[in-house]
Structures are given as C-alpha cells and as structure tokens.
mmCIF file of C-alpha atoms in Angstrom:
data_model
loop_
_atom_site.group_PDB
_atom_site.id
_atom_site.type_symbol
_atom_site.label_atom_id
_atom_site.label_comp_id
_atom_site.label_asym_id
_atom_site.label_seq_id
_atom_site.Cartn_x
_atom_site.Cartn_y
_atom_site.Cartn_z
ATOM 1 C CA MET A 1 -0.099 0.031 -0.180
ATOM 2 C CA GLN A 2 1.201 3.568 -0.922
ATOM 3 C CA GLY A 3 -0.557 6.424 0.489
ATOM 4 C CA GLY A 4 -3.558 3.922 1.032
ATOM 5 C CA LYS A 5 -3.636 2.847 -2.615
ATOM 6 C CA TYR A 6 -2.688 -0.849 -4.013
ATOM 7 C CA GLN A 7 0.711 -0.887 -5.371
ATOM 8 C CA ILE A 8 0.658 -4.432 -7.015
ATOM 9 C CA ILE A 9 3.795 -5.661 -8.168
ATOM 10 C CA GLU A 10 3.220 -8.642 -10.422
ATOM 11 C CA ASP A 11 5.998 -11.784 -9.970
ATOM 12 C CA GLY A 12 7.431 -9.512 -7.464
ATOM 13 C CA ALA A 13 10.590 -10.273 -5.414
ATOM 14 C CA LEU A 14 11.613 -9.479 -1.439
ATOM 15 C CA ALA A 15 15.035 -9.061 -0.239
ATOM 16 C CA VAL A 16 15.620 -9.269 3.733
ATOM 17 C CA LYS A 17 18.756 -8.345 5.560
ATOM 18 C CA ALA A 18 18.854 -8.082 9.471
ATOM 19 C CA GLY A 19 15.130 -8.133 9.967
ATOM 20 C CA LYS A 20 14.335 -5.439 7.534
ATOM 21 C CA LEU A 21 13.123 -5.403 3.800
ATOM 22 C CA HIS A 22 16.608 -4.570 2.019
ATOM 23 C CA TRP A 23 14.711 -4.315 -1.647
ATOM 24 C CA VAL A 24 11.157 -4.657 -2.936
ATOM 25 C CA GLY A 25 10.171 -4.594 -6.639
ATOM 26 C CA PRO A 26 9.698 -6.963 -9.835
ATOM 27 C CA ARG A 27 11.836 -9.891 -9.663
ATOM 28 C CA GLU A 28 13.322 -9.746 -13.202
ATOM 29 C CA THR A 29 15.050 -6.250 -11.925
ATOM 30 C CA MET A 30 16.385 -7.764 -8.777
ATOM 31 C CA PRO A 31 19.602 -7.012 -8.053
ATOM 32 C CA ALA A 32 22.306 -10.370 -7.693
ATOM 33 C CA PHE A 33 22.541 -10.499 -4.141
ATOM 34 C CA HIS A 34 24.212 -13.321 -2.293
ATOM 35 C CA ALA A 35 21.515 -14.729 -0.283
ATOM 36 C CA ARG A 36 22.150 -17.323 2.832
ATOM 37 C CA GLU A 37 18.830 -18.413 2.066
ATOM 38 C CA GLN A 38 15.910 -18.245 -0.978
ATOM 39 C CA HIS A 39 12.564 -18.760 -0.838
ATOM 40 C CA GLN A 40 9.926 -19.454 -3.847
ATOM 41 C CA LEU A 41 6.176 -18.534 -3.162
ATOM 42 C CA SER A 42 4.125 -19.893 -6.097
ATOM 43 C CA GLY A 43 1.130 -17.784 -6.628
ATOM 44 C CA GLY A 44 -0.987 -16.004 -4.285
ATOM 45 C CA ILE A 45 -0.224 -12.216 -3.052
ATOM 46 C CA ILE A 46 2.250 -10.844 -0.455
ATOM 47 C CA THR A 47 0.774 -8.087 1.998
ATOM 48 C CA PRO A 48 2.458 -6.278 4.565
ATOM 49 C CA GLY A 49 2.091 -7.818 8.248
ATOM 50 C CA LEU A 50 -1.514 -6.833 9.591
ATOM 51 C CA VAL A 51 -1.746 -4.167 11.957
ATOM 52 C CA ASP A 52 -4.403 -4.246 14.959
ATOM 53 C CA CYS A 53 -4.196 -0.842 16.522
ATOM 54 C CA HIS A 54 -6.632 -1.076 19.061
ATOM 55 C CA THR A 55 -7.416 -3.755 21.256
ATOM 56 C CA HIS A 56 -8.046 -4.439 25.039
ATOM 57 C CA LEU A 57 -6.535 -8.013 25.026
ATOM 58 C CA VAL A 58 -5.657 -8.247 28.558
ATOM 59 C CA PHE A 59 -8.363 -8.791 30.817
ATOM 60 C CA GLY A 60 -9.886 -11.094 33.816
ATOM 61 C CA GLY A 61 -12.732 -13.627 33.196
ATOM 62 C CA ASN A 62 -15.361 -12.519 30.417
ATOM 63 C CA ARG A 63 -18.858 -11.730 29.928
ATOM 64 C CA SER A 64 -20.586 -14.016 28.147
ATOM 65 C CA GLN A 65 -23.160 -14.677 30.387
ATOM 66 C CA GLU A 66 -23.820 -10.746 30.043
ATOM 67 C CA PHE A 67 -24.052 -11.654 26.477
ATOM 68 C CA GLU A 68 -26.677 -13.970 26.764
ATOM 69 C CA GLN A 69 -28.774 -12.174 29.213
ATOM 70 C CA ARG A 70 -28.953 -9.359 26.757
ATOM 71 C CA LEU A 71 -30.145 -11.688 24.189
ATOM 72 C CA ASN A 72 -32.578 -12.688 26.709
ATOM 73 C CA ASN A 73 -33.949 -9.199 26.937
ATOM 74 C CA VAL A 74 -32.158 -8.732 30.269
ATOM 75 C CA SER A 75 -31.313 -4.613 30.318
ATOM 76 C CA TYR A 76 -28.327 -3.036 30.826
ATOM 77 C CA ALA A 77 -29.614 -1.539 33.923
ATOM 78 C CA GLU A 78 -30.582 -5.032 35.090
ATOM 79 C CA ILE A 79 -27.199 -6.657 34.465
ATOM 80 C CA ALA A 80 -25.400 -3.553 35.960
ATOM 81 C CA ALA A 81 -27.672 -4.011 39.399
ATOM 82 C CA GLN A 82 -26.346 -7.518 39.412
ATOM 83 C CA GLY A 83 -22.946 -6.103 39.526
ATOM 84 C CA GLY A 84 -22.410 -6.757 35.730
ATOM 85 C CA GLY A 85 -21.188 -4.875 32.863
ATOM 86 C CA ILE A 86 -17.591 -3.214 33.070
ATOM 87 C CA LEU A 87 -17.206 -3.577 37.037
ATOM 88 C CA SER A 88 -17.518 -7.142 36.580
ATOM 89 C CA THR A 89 -14.200 -7.511 34.376
ATOM 90 C CA VAL A 90 -12.797 -4.938 36.803
ATOM 91 C CA ARG A 91 -13.133 -7.298 39.615
ATOM 92 C CA ALA A 92 -12.162 -10.480 37.764
ATOM 93 C CA THR A 93 -8.829 -8.367 36.363
ATOM 94 C CA ARG A 94 -7.897 -7.076 39.962
ATOM 95 C CA ALA A 95 -8.207 -10.599 41.159
ATOM 96 C CA ALA A 96 -6.068 -12.178 38.447
ATOM 97 C CA SER A 97 -2.299 -12.313 38.694
ATOM 98 C CA GLN A 98 -0.053 -11.215 36.179
ATOM 99 C CA GLN A 99 0.718 -14.643 34.883
ATOM 100 C CA GLU A 100 -2.951 -15.634 34.749
ATOM 101 C CA LEU A 101 -3.499 -12.535 32.811
ATOM 102 C CA VAL A 102 -0.777 -13.117 30.309
ATOM 103 C CA ALA A 103 -2.251 -16.788 29.552
ATOM 104 C CA SER A 104 -5.257 -15.645 29.152
ATOM 105 C CA ALA A 105 -4.387 -13.045 26.810
ATOM 106 C CA ARG A 106 -1.937 -15.089 25.029
ATOM 107 C CA TRP A 107 -4.824 -17.518 23.928
ATOM 108 C CA ARG A 108 -6.414 -14.509 22.432
ATOM 109 C CA LEU A 109 -3.619 -13.040 20.801
ATOM 110 C CA ASP A 110 -2.494 -16.290 19.264
ATOM 111 C CA ARG A 111 -6.118 -16.127 17.238
ATOM 112 C CA LEU A 112 -5.114 -12.701 15.835
ATOM 113 C CA LEU A 113 -1.521 -13.759 14.929
ATOM 114 C CA ALA A 114 -2.725 -16.765 12.988
ATOM 115 C CA GLU A 115 -4.523 -14.321 10.485
ATOM 116 C CA GLY A 116 -1.820 -12.483 9.665
ATOM 117 C CA VAL A 117 -1.366 -9.730 12.590
ATOM 118 C CA THR A 118 2.180 -8.885 13.175
ATOM 119 C CA THR A 119 1.937 -5.478 14.945
ATOM 120 C CA VAL A 120 -0.810 -5.192 18.066
ATOM 121 C CA GLU A 121 -1.542 -2.410 20.244
ATOM 122 C CA ILE A 122 -2.965 -3.703 23.942
ATOM 123 C CA LYS A 123 -4.584 -1.192 26.384
ATOM 124 C CA SER A 124 -4.723 -1.579 30.006
ATOM 125 C CA GLY A 125 -8.315 0.127 31.607
ATOM 126 C CA TYR A 126 -10.030 -3.056 33.515
ATOM 127 C CA GLY A 127 -7.913 -2.494 36.866
ATOM 128 C CA LEU A 128 -8.909 1.057 37.545
ATOM 129 C CA ASP A 129 -6.809 0.996 40.783
ATOM 130 C CA GLU A 130 -3.000 1.842 40.922
ATOM 131 C CA GLU A 131 -1.745 -1.445 41.382
ATOM 132 C CA SER A 132 -4.075 -3.219 39.203
ATOM 133 C CA GLU A 133 -3.616 -0.895 35.982
ATOM 134 C CA LEU A 134 0.354 -1.267 36.630
ATOM 135 C CA ARG A 135 -0.012 -4.976 36.736
ATOM 136 C CA MET A 136 -2.138 -5.128 33.383
ATOM 137 C CA LEU A 137 0.768 -2.763 31.823
ATOM 138 C CA ARG A 138 3.480 -5.338 32.942
ATOM 139 C CA ALA A 139 1.450 -8.334 31.290
ATOM 140 C CA ILE A 140 1.279 -6.531 28.228
ATOM 141 C CA ARG A 141 5.419 -5.736 28.299
ATOM 142 C CA GLU A 142 5.499 -9.867 29.038
ATOM 143 C CA LEU A 143 3.433 -10.677 25.965
ATOM 144 C CA SER A 144 5.887 -8.324 23.964
ATOM 145 C CA GLU A 145 8.637 -10.769 24.964
ATOM 146 C CA SER A 146 7.191 -14.267 24.270
ATOM 147 C CA VAL A 147 5.139 -13.547 20.669
ATOM 148 C CA PRO A 148 6.083 -13.319 17.072
ATOM 149 C CA ALA A 149 4.762 -9.876 16.654
ATOM 150 C CA ASP A 150 5.462 -6.157 17.690
ATOM 151 C CA VAL A 151 3.374 -5.304 20.706
ATOM 152 C CA PHE A 152 2.706 -1.766 22.063
ATOM 153 C CA ALA A 153 1.322 -0.770 25.374
ATOM 154 C CA THR A 154 -1.103 1.864 25.795
ATOM 155 C CA CYS A 155 -2.411 3.097 29.285
ATOM 156 C CA LEU A 156 -6.116 3.651 29.772
ATOM 157 C CA ALA A 157 -6.218 4.129 33.463
ATOM 158 C CA ALA A 158 -8.952 6.536 32.406
ATOM 159 C CA HIS A 159 -11.357 4.187 31.019
ATOM 160 C CA GLY A 160 -13.952 5.153 33.596
ATOM 161 C CA PHE A 161 -14.467 5.638 37.283
ATOM 162 C CA PRO A 162 -13.898 3.031 39.784
ATOM 163 C CA PRO A 163 -16.507 2.109 42.490
ATOM 164 C CA GLU A 164 -14.128 3.499 45.279
ATOM 165 C CA PHE A 165 -14.289 6.911 43.315
ATOM 166 C CA LYS A 166 -17.921 6.587 42.581
ATOM 167 C CA HIS A 167 -18.503 9.885 44.289
ATOM 168 C CA ASN A 168 -15.123 11.792 43.960
ATOM 169 C CA PRO A 169 -14.435 11.129 40.356
ATOM 170 C CA ASP A 170 -11.895 14.039 40.139
ATOM 171 C CA GLY A 171 -10.001 11.948 42.903
ATOM 172 C CA TRP A 172 -9.185 9.338 40.322
ATOM 173 C CA ILE A 173 -8.089 11.644 37.917
ATOM 174 C CA ASP A 174 -5.646 13.034 40.542
ATOM 175 C CA VAL A 175 -4.404 9.581 41.199
ATOM 176 C CA ILE A 176 -3.835 9.024 37.216
ATOM 177 C CA CYS A 177 -2.206 12.678 36.989
ATOM 178 C CA ASN A 178 -0.021 12.506 39.847
ATOM 179 C CA GLN A 179 0.545 8.922 40.827
ATOM 180 C CA LEU A 180 0.097 6.607 37.991
ATOM 181 C CA LEU A 181 1.319 8.162 34.752
ATOM 182 C CA PRO A 182 4.556 9.300 36.187
ATOM 183 C CA GLN A 183 5.536 5.771 37.312
ATOM 184 C CA VAL A 184 4.398 4.532 34.039
ATOM 185 C CA LYS A 185 6.872 6.782 32.214
ATOM 186 C CA ALA A 186 9.536 6.079 34.602
ATOM 187 C CA LYS A 187 9.013 2.390 34.349
ATOM 188 C CA GLY A 188 8.902 2.424 30.567
ATOM 189 C CA LEU A 189 5.405 0.679 31.015
ATOM 190 C CA ALA A 190 3.203 2.522 28.279
ATOM 191 C CA ASP A 191 3.925 3.606 24.651
ATOM 192 C CA ALA A 192 1.046 6.005 24.836
ATOM 193 C CA VAL A 193 -2.040 7.292 26.882
ATOM 194 C CA ASP A 194 -5.579 6.716 25.896
ATOM 195 C CA ALA A 195 -9.025 7.919 27.774
ATOM 196 C CA PHE A 196 -12.718 7.148 27.136
ATOM 197 C CA CYS A 197 -14.526 10.710 26.569
ATOM 198 C CA GLU A 198 -18.224 9.645 26.862
ATOM 199 C CA HIS A 199 -21.071 10.891 28.878
ATOM 200 C CA LEU A 200 -20.762 7.618 31.107
ATOM 201 C CA ALA A 201 -16.948 7.910 31.253
ATOM 202 C CA LEU A 202 -14.859 10.956 31.651
ATOM 203 C CA SER A 203 -15.829 14.661 30.223
ATOM 204 C CA PRO A 204 -13.662 16.612 27.941
ATOM 205 C CA ALA A 205 -12.698 18.945 30.822
ATOM 206 C CA GLN A 206 -11.436 15.616 32.423
ATOM 207 C CA VAL A 207 -9.671 14.366 29.614
ATOM 208 C CA ALA A 208 -8.033 17.366 28.997
ATOM 209 C CA ARG A 209 -6.271 17.149 32.669
ATOM 210 C CA VAL A 210 -4.843 13.506 31.588
ATOM 211 C CA PHE A 211 -3.622 14.777 28.339
ATOM 212 C CA ASP A 212 -1.939 17.666 29.947
ATOM 213 C CA GLN A 213 -0.150 15.253 32.141
ATOM 214 C CA ALA A 214 0.463 12.738 29.308
ATOM 215 C CA THR A 215 2.137 15.427 26.959
ATOM 216 C CA ALA A 216 4.313 16.866 29.757
ATOM 217 C CA LEU A 217 5.816 13.575 30.440
ATOM 218 C CA GLY A 218 6.383 12.978 26.887
ATOM 219 C CA LEU A 219 3.836 10.351 26.023
ATOM 220 C CA PRO A 220 1.504 10.526 23.004
ATOM 221 C CA VAL A 221 -2.325 10.304 23.237
ATOM 222 C CA LYS A 222 -5.052 8.807 21.736
ATOM 223 C CA LEU A 223 -8.815 8.767 22.339
ATOM 224 C CA HIS A 224 -11.949 6.768 22.374
ATOM 225 C CA ALA A 225 -14.347 9.772 21.295
ATOM 226 C CA GLU A 226 -17.894 10.238 19.998
ATOM 227 C CA GLN A 227 -19.027 6.601 20.432
ATOM 228 C CA LEU A 228 -22.235 6.925 21.908
ATOM 229 C CA SER A 229 -23.035 10.668 21.711
ATOM 230 C CA SER A 230 -20.856 14.220 20.477
ATOM 231 C CA LEU A 231 -18.724 15.757 23.310
ATOM 232 C CA GLY A 232 -16.500 16.978 20.598
ATOM 233 C CA GLY A 233 -13.572 14.691 21.955
ATOM 234 C CA ALA A 234 -12.397 13.797 18.699
ATOM 235 C CA ALA A 235 -11.539 17.602 17.985
ATOM 236 C CA LEU A 236 -10.104 17.947 21.525
ATOM 237 C CA ALA A 237 -7.825 14.883 20.809
ATOM 238 C CA ALA A 238 -6.725 16.572 17.652
ATOM 239 C CA ARG A 239 -5.649 19.827 19.639
ATOM 240 C CA TYR A 240 -3.316 17.577 21.398
ATOM 241 C CA ASP A 241 -1.742 16.106 18.351
ATOM 242 C CA ALA A 242 -3.076 12.608 19.326
ATOM 243 C CA LEU A 243 -2.248 9.550 17.368
ATOM 244 C CA SER A 244 -5.608 8.970 16.864
ATOM 245 C CA ALA A 245 -9.244 9.302 17.887
ATOM 246 C CA ASP A 246 -11.276 5.825 17.996
ATOM 247 C CA HIS A 247 -15.007 4.691 17.259
ATOM 248 C CA LEU A 248 -16.059 8.145 15.941
ATOM 249 C CA GLU A 249 -20.053 7.237 15.174
ATOM 250 C CA TYR A 250 -20.841 10.768 16.158
ATOM 251 C CA ALA A 251 -18.343 12.327 14.887
ATOM 252 C CA THR A 252 -19.126 15.948 13.334
ATOM 253 C CA GLU A 253 -17.389 18.139 10.647
ATOM 254 C CA ASP A 254 -15.636 20.239 13.066
ATOM 255 C CA ASP A 255 -14.264 17.111 14.617
ATOM 256 C CA VAL A 256 -13.215 15.933 11.071
ATOM 257 C CA LYS A 257 -11.583 19.202 10.410
ATOM 258 C CA ALA A 258 -9.753 19.199 13.218
ATOM 259 C CA MET A 259 -8.541 15.411 12.815
ATOM 260 C CA ALA A 260 -7.526 16.632 9.241
ATOM 261 C CA GLN A 261 -5.534 19.744 10.587
ATOM 262 C CA HIS A 262 -3.476 17.995 13.300
ATOM 263 C CA GLY A 263 -2.796 14.575 11.308
ATOM 264 C CA THR A 264 -4.993 12.478 13.906
ATOM 265 C CA VAL A 265 -6.179 8.825 11.998
ATOM 266 C CA ALA A 266 -9.710 8.169 12.547
ATOM 267 C CA VAL A 267 -10.002 4.289 13.824
ATOM 268 C CA LEU A 268 -13.075 2.659 12.999
ATOM 269 C CA LEU A 269 -14.324 -0.241 15.125
ATOM 270 C CA PRO A 270 -17.150 -2.171 13.475
ATOM 271 C CA GLY A 271 -17.011 -5.120 15.832
ATOM 272 C CA ALA A 272 -18.574 -2.798 18.877
ATOM 273 C CA PHE A 273 -21.108 -1.077 16.405
ATOM 274 C CA TYR A 274 -22.338 -4.530 15.409
ATOM 275 C CA LEU A 275 -22.374 -6.061 19.022
ATOM 276 C CA LEU A 276 -24.063 -3.335 20.250
ATOM 277 C CA ARG A 277 -26.536 -2.918 17.095
ATOM 278 C CA GLU A 278 -25.863 0.497 16.521
ATOM 279 C CA THR A 279 -27.528 2.452 13.910
ATOM 280 C CA GLN A 280 -25.017 5.738 14.009
ATOM 281 C CA ARG A 281 -22.200 5.059 11.380
ATOM 282 C CA PRO A 282 -19.062 7.168 11.749
ATOM 283 C CA PRO A 283 -19.036 9.777 8.878
ATOM 284 C CA VAL A 284 -16.670 7.860 6.580
ATOM 285 C CA GLU A 285 -17.703 10.137 3.619
ATOM 286 C CA LEU A 286 -16.701 13.276 5.635
ATOM 287 C CA PHE A 287 -13.306 11.322 6.527
ATOM 288 C CA ARG A 288 -12.775 10.932 2.828
ATOM 289 C CA ARG A 289 -13.556 14.357 1.715
ATOM 290 C CA TYR A 290 -11.054 15.997 4.225
ATOM 291 C CA GLY A 291 -8.333 13.231 4.096
ATOM 292 C CA VAL A 292 -8.371 11.387 7.208
ATOM 293 C CA PRO A 293 -6.856 8.242 7.009
ATOM 294 C CA MET A 294 -9.248 5.577 8.301
ATOM 295 C CA ALA A 295 -7.904 2.712 10.087
ATOM 296 C CA LEU A 296 -9.838 -0.335 11.367
ATOM 297 C CA ALA A 297 -9.251 -2.534 14.431
ATOM 298 C CA SER A 298 -10.629 -5.369 16.208
ATOM 299 C CA ASP A 299 -11.385 -3.408 19.377
ATOM 300 C CA ALA A 300 -11.087 -6.822 21.187
ATOM 301 C CA ASN A 301 -12.471 -6.817 24.540
ATOM 302 C CA PRO A 302 -14.719 -8.461 26.861
ATOM 303 C CA GLY A 303 -17.817 -6.496 26.620
ATOM 304 C CA THR A 304 -18.809 -4.980 23.381
ATOM 305 C CA SER A 305 -16.266 -6.539 20.834
ATOM 306 C CA PRO A 306 -15.298 -10.145 21.909
ATOM 307 C CA ALA A 307 -13.510 -10.192 18.532
ATOM 308 C CA LEU A 308 -10.746 -12.784 17.667
ATOM 309 C CA SER A 309 -10.604 -11.859 13.690
ATOM 310 C CA LEU A 310 -9.025 -8.704 12.166
ATOM 311 C CA ARG A 311 -10.002 -10.233 8.925
ATOM 312 C CA LEU A 312 -13.654 -10.065 9.813
ATOM 313 C CA MET A 313 -13.146 -6.417 10.710
ATOM 314 C CA LEU A 314 -12.103 -5.896 7.221
ATOM 315 C CA ASN A 315 -15.334 -7.166 6.005
ATOM 316 C CA MET A 316 -17.533 -5.664 8.402
ATOM 317 C CA GLY A 317 -15.778 -2.174 7.712
ATOM 318 C CA CYS A 318 -17.020 -2.521 4.697
ATOM 319 C CA THR A 319 -20.326 -4.080 4.886
ATOM 320 C CA LEU A 320 -21.638 -1.725 7.807
ATOM 321 C CA PHE A 321 -19.485 1.261 7.012
ATOM 322 C CA GLY A 322 -19.268 1.661 3.595
ATOM 323 C CA MET A 323 -15.335 1.547 3.196
ATOM 324 C CA THR A 324 -13.915 -0.002 -0.052
ATOM 325 C CA PRO A 325 -11.966 -2.984 0.118
ATOM 326 C CA GLU A 326 -8.667 -0.756 -0.557
ATOM 327 C CA GLU A 327 -9.550 1.142 2.222
ATOM 328 C CA ALA A 328 -10.137 -1.351 4.435
ATOM 329 C CA LEU A 329 -6.576 -3.234 3.757
ATOM 330 C CA ALA A 330 -4.842 0.187 4.312
ATOM 331 C CA GLY A 331 -7.024 0.352 7.381
ATOM 332 C CA VAL A 332 -5.200 -2.535 8.799
ATOM 333 C CA THR A 333 -1.592 -1.910 7.469
ATOM 334 C CA ILE A 334 -0.504 1.867 6.381
ATOM 335 C CA TRP A 335 -3.232 3.552 8.246
ATOM 336 C CA GLY A 336 -3.289 1.018 11.380
ATOM 337 C CA ALA A 337 0.662 1.847 11.708
ATOM 338 C CA LYS A 338 0.222 5.618 11.258
ATOM 339 C CA ALA A 339 -2.484 5.111 14.556
ATOM 340 C CA LEU A 340 0.402 4.052 16.279
ATOM 341 C CA GLY A 341 2.766 6.439 15.401
ATOM 342 C CA LEU A 342 4.645 3.700 13.237
ATOM 343 C CA GLU A 343 4.251 5.018 9.952
ATOM 344 C CA GLN A 344 8.133 5.110 9.369
ATOM 345 C CA THR A 345 8.821 1.441 10.073
ATOM 346 C CA HIS A 346 5.711 -0.340 9.731
ATOM 347 C CA GLY A 347 2.329 -0.830 7.382
ATOM 348 C CA THR A 348 3.924 -0.889 3.658
ATOM 349 C CA LEU A 349 6.404 -3.427 1.863
ATOM 350 C CA GLU A 350 9.122 -0.799 1.484
ATOM 351 C CA ALA A 351 12.931 -0.923 1.314
ATOM 352 C CA GLY A 352 14.029 0.082 5.317
ATOM 353 C CA LYS A 353 10.778 -1.060 6.843
ATOM 354 C CA VAL A 354 10.448 -4.207 9.103
ATOM 355 C CA ALA A 355 10.458 -7.470 7.123
ATOM 356 C CA SER A 356 6.898 -8.363 8.269
ATOM 357 C CA PHE A 357 4.817 -9.476 5.443
ATOM 358 C CA VAL A 358 2.320 -12.240 4.746
ATOM 359 C CA HIS A 359 1.693 -14.834 2.020
ATOM 360 C CA TRP A 360 -2.255 -15.505 1.283
ATOM 361 C CA PRO A 361 -3.140 -18.201 -1.193
ATOM 362 C CA LEU A 362 -5.510 -15.599 -2.889
ATOM 363 C CA ALA A 363 -5.732 -14.292 -6.321
ATOM 364 C CA ARG A 364 -6.749 -10.470 -5.348
ATOM 365 C CA PRO A 365 -6.180 -8.363 -2.414
ATOM 366 C CA ALA A 366 -10.143 -7.914 -2.389
ATOM 367 C CA GLU A 367 -10.432 -11.558 -1.062
ATOM 368 C CA LEU A 368 -9.013 -10.347 2.218
ATOM 369 C CA VAL A 369 -12.136 -8.805 2.957
ATOM 370 C CA TYR A 370 -14.410 -11.079 0.732
ATOM 371 C CA TRP A 371 -14.119 -14.317 2.767
ATOM 372 C CA LEU A 372 -16.190 -14.940 5.970
ATOM 373 C CA GLY A 373 -14.885 -16.537 8.787
ATOM 374 C CA GLY A 374 -12.396 -19.557 8.338
ATOM 375 C CA GLU A 375 -8.776 -19.303 9.075
ATOM 376 C CA LEU A 376 -7.171 -18.684 5.572
ATOM 377 C CA PRO A 377 -3.724 -20.551 5.088
ATOM 378 C CA CYS A 378 -1.395 -18.180 5.454
ATOM 379 C CA LYS A 379 2.504 -17.805 5.512
ATOM 380 C CA VAL A 380 3.730 -15.364 8.367
ATOM 381 C CA ILE A 381 7.180 -14.036 8.116
ATOM 382 C CA TYR A 382 7.787 -11.671 11.333
ATOM 383 C CA ARG A 383 10.882 -9.486 11.003
ATOM 384 C CA GLY A 384 12.473 -11.813 8.548
ATOM 385 C CA GLU A 385 11.686 -15.126 10.148
ATOM 386 C CA ALA A 386 8.839 -17.499 8.950
ATOM 387 C CA GLN A 387 6.449 -18.187 11.866
#
C-alpha cells in the first residue's frame, strides 16, 4: 500500500537483511544478491503484516453470561444492578495474577496472529486502581517478549471511574495524573495514553487534565471519542496532536476538520458497532472529503467486541461502514501503523521497513475482505523469520 492505494507488483520479489526489507520490486529487476536463503512462493499475494491498532486483550474473566442475558431481553440496567458490566471485568482483572492475565491474553492474541497480525496494540483500563493498572501494563510488556509480533502498550487508566471513586470522580483523575502516569513513564510501561470521553465516562475537561499530564511526560495520546454521543472529544484529541481518535460514530464535521489539521487518524471499530446493534455510522464520507486516514481494528474486549479476527473486521468495515476493500486493507496496514505512530517503520512493503509480511493463497487483495470466517492458510514472516 502506498498512500492507502494498492501498489501491485506482478511477479515480485523481496530481499531481507537483519530483519528489515532490503529491496522490494519486480523479480526481473532484482539485483544479484548473495542470499543465505532463498524461498519461492508460487502464486498468491503478499501483503504487509496486519496491524491491529486498538485492542483490550488483557483482562480477567469474560462476559459471555451477560451477552446471553442481553439476548434474553435482560436490560443493561438490570445487568449492572446485578454487579455486571465493566465492573465485573474490573473485579475479575483485579483478582487475576500477572501470570493469569498473560496466559489468557496469549490465547486471544494467538487467534489474531494466526490471521496475519504482526503488530498489535493492547490497552490497560480494566484494573481501575493503581496496582492493577500497573499489573496489566506489565502483563502487556511480558506478552511482547514471548510472541512473534510487535506489541505496543497503552495506558487506559482513564477508561472510567472505579467504584471507590464513585462520589469523587476527579479524585481518580488526580491519582492518574499525580501517581500513575509518572510511574508508567519512569518504568517504561506504556507507549501511549488513552482515555474514554463519553457521558458515561470522562468529560472533555477530565480528559484534558489527563492529556496535559501525558504530554508533559512526553507520552503520545489517543482517545475513545464520539462513540455514543457528540462531546467534541475528537477535536479535543486533535488539539493535543493525538495519534488517533477511535470509534467516532457521532463525530461532526468540525471534529473531522480538526483531525485533518492535526494528522489524527480515525480508527473505526465495526465489532462494537455490530455487537451493540448501533445505527449511527461513523462519517466515512467526511473522512474521505478532508483526507483523514481511516484505520480499522478489532477492539477485542470482553464487553462490546469479543472479536478474535481482524480479517472479519475488514469485511465489517465494508459492509457496515461503506468502506472499499482498498480502504479496509489500508486500514489494517499503513493507517493502522500511523495510528500507532509507526508509519515510518511498519505498514507497507518498502526498503528500510520491518520485514513483516504475509503470503496469502489468494488471487486478489479484495479476497481478504470477501471471505467470511475460516482461517485462511497464510504464511507469516515476522521480522524476516518464518512463523
């Protein structure tokens, strides 16, 4: 992908050196390299390794029981009154050891890796106390050491308010800003800071406090914004030069203009849209009009998007949001990389970038979007090594 457009090389070749792409182009013009190994792939297509730029893969327990309850017409309010919802995940996550968090997340992550994901972002946000948030971030770092993928950690302590701060929400913001984020920075536990700006979560003013501290510490920011209502969160994130604003079903033209001005990527999450049976679609036409890059991600989480297939999100992005197959594939390669600040090193097949790519037994790139379900038999190369 170049500039989000297909750049198809017929009968192409790649040269890899020290885990990076050394040369890419038509095989007939390939220089005469002294290669230690040579591999011939007959037919099919090669894409960059896929990038899942928004996940919540580390958490305790799951909420399949609540999913079943909702389908039996039990309301969200009733589930919450029974102790369900996000707080049930908070309880399970707090009770889990770091080893348990790593083990359960690894099972979920392996499903994504089997479908060609070579770069993934994972957020904290289900601990909602200082100790548990740090434990989640340590679990993410531990995962990164044991899987054939580039794993990036995001601190999402500003996901909501813990029950201990129910009557003092700004007290939790104080903890995040004054205690948690300085530790996260000092210990190198996160690559970015996220927050959830919504009427049932943080206000724009509370998000601004978190972002002020994050930027003061030199941590880039991103934001869950405009998922359920329009609060101007996307524009707020853009003013902080956020890497991305995510969800965006209720984003306005002013939000989109601000994102375009500041280079903020729109991360679209059709899994949550589907599971929640929403009807308000993100403004894809506005993103096109103002040149805002659109990434796609699984949003893998226990409550609203228990998605273990990024390839399925490609299809959902097209069928539910009106993206084209070309836009969808760019959304999980070059623009997914840009949403993590990695566009200079990941997301396309270019000399100097990481040698992470996937061979698919397909005739056209659109087939990645077309096939529903089933694990396509792909061959994954991660940083020059076959997996």
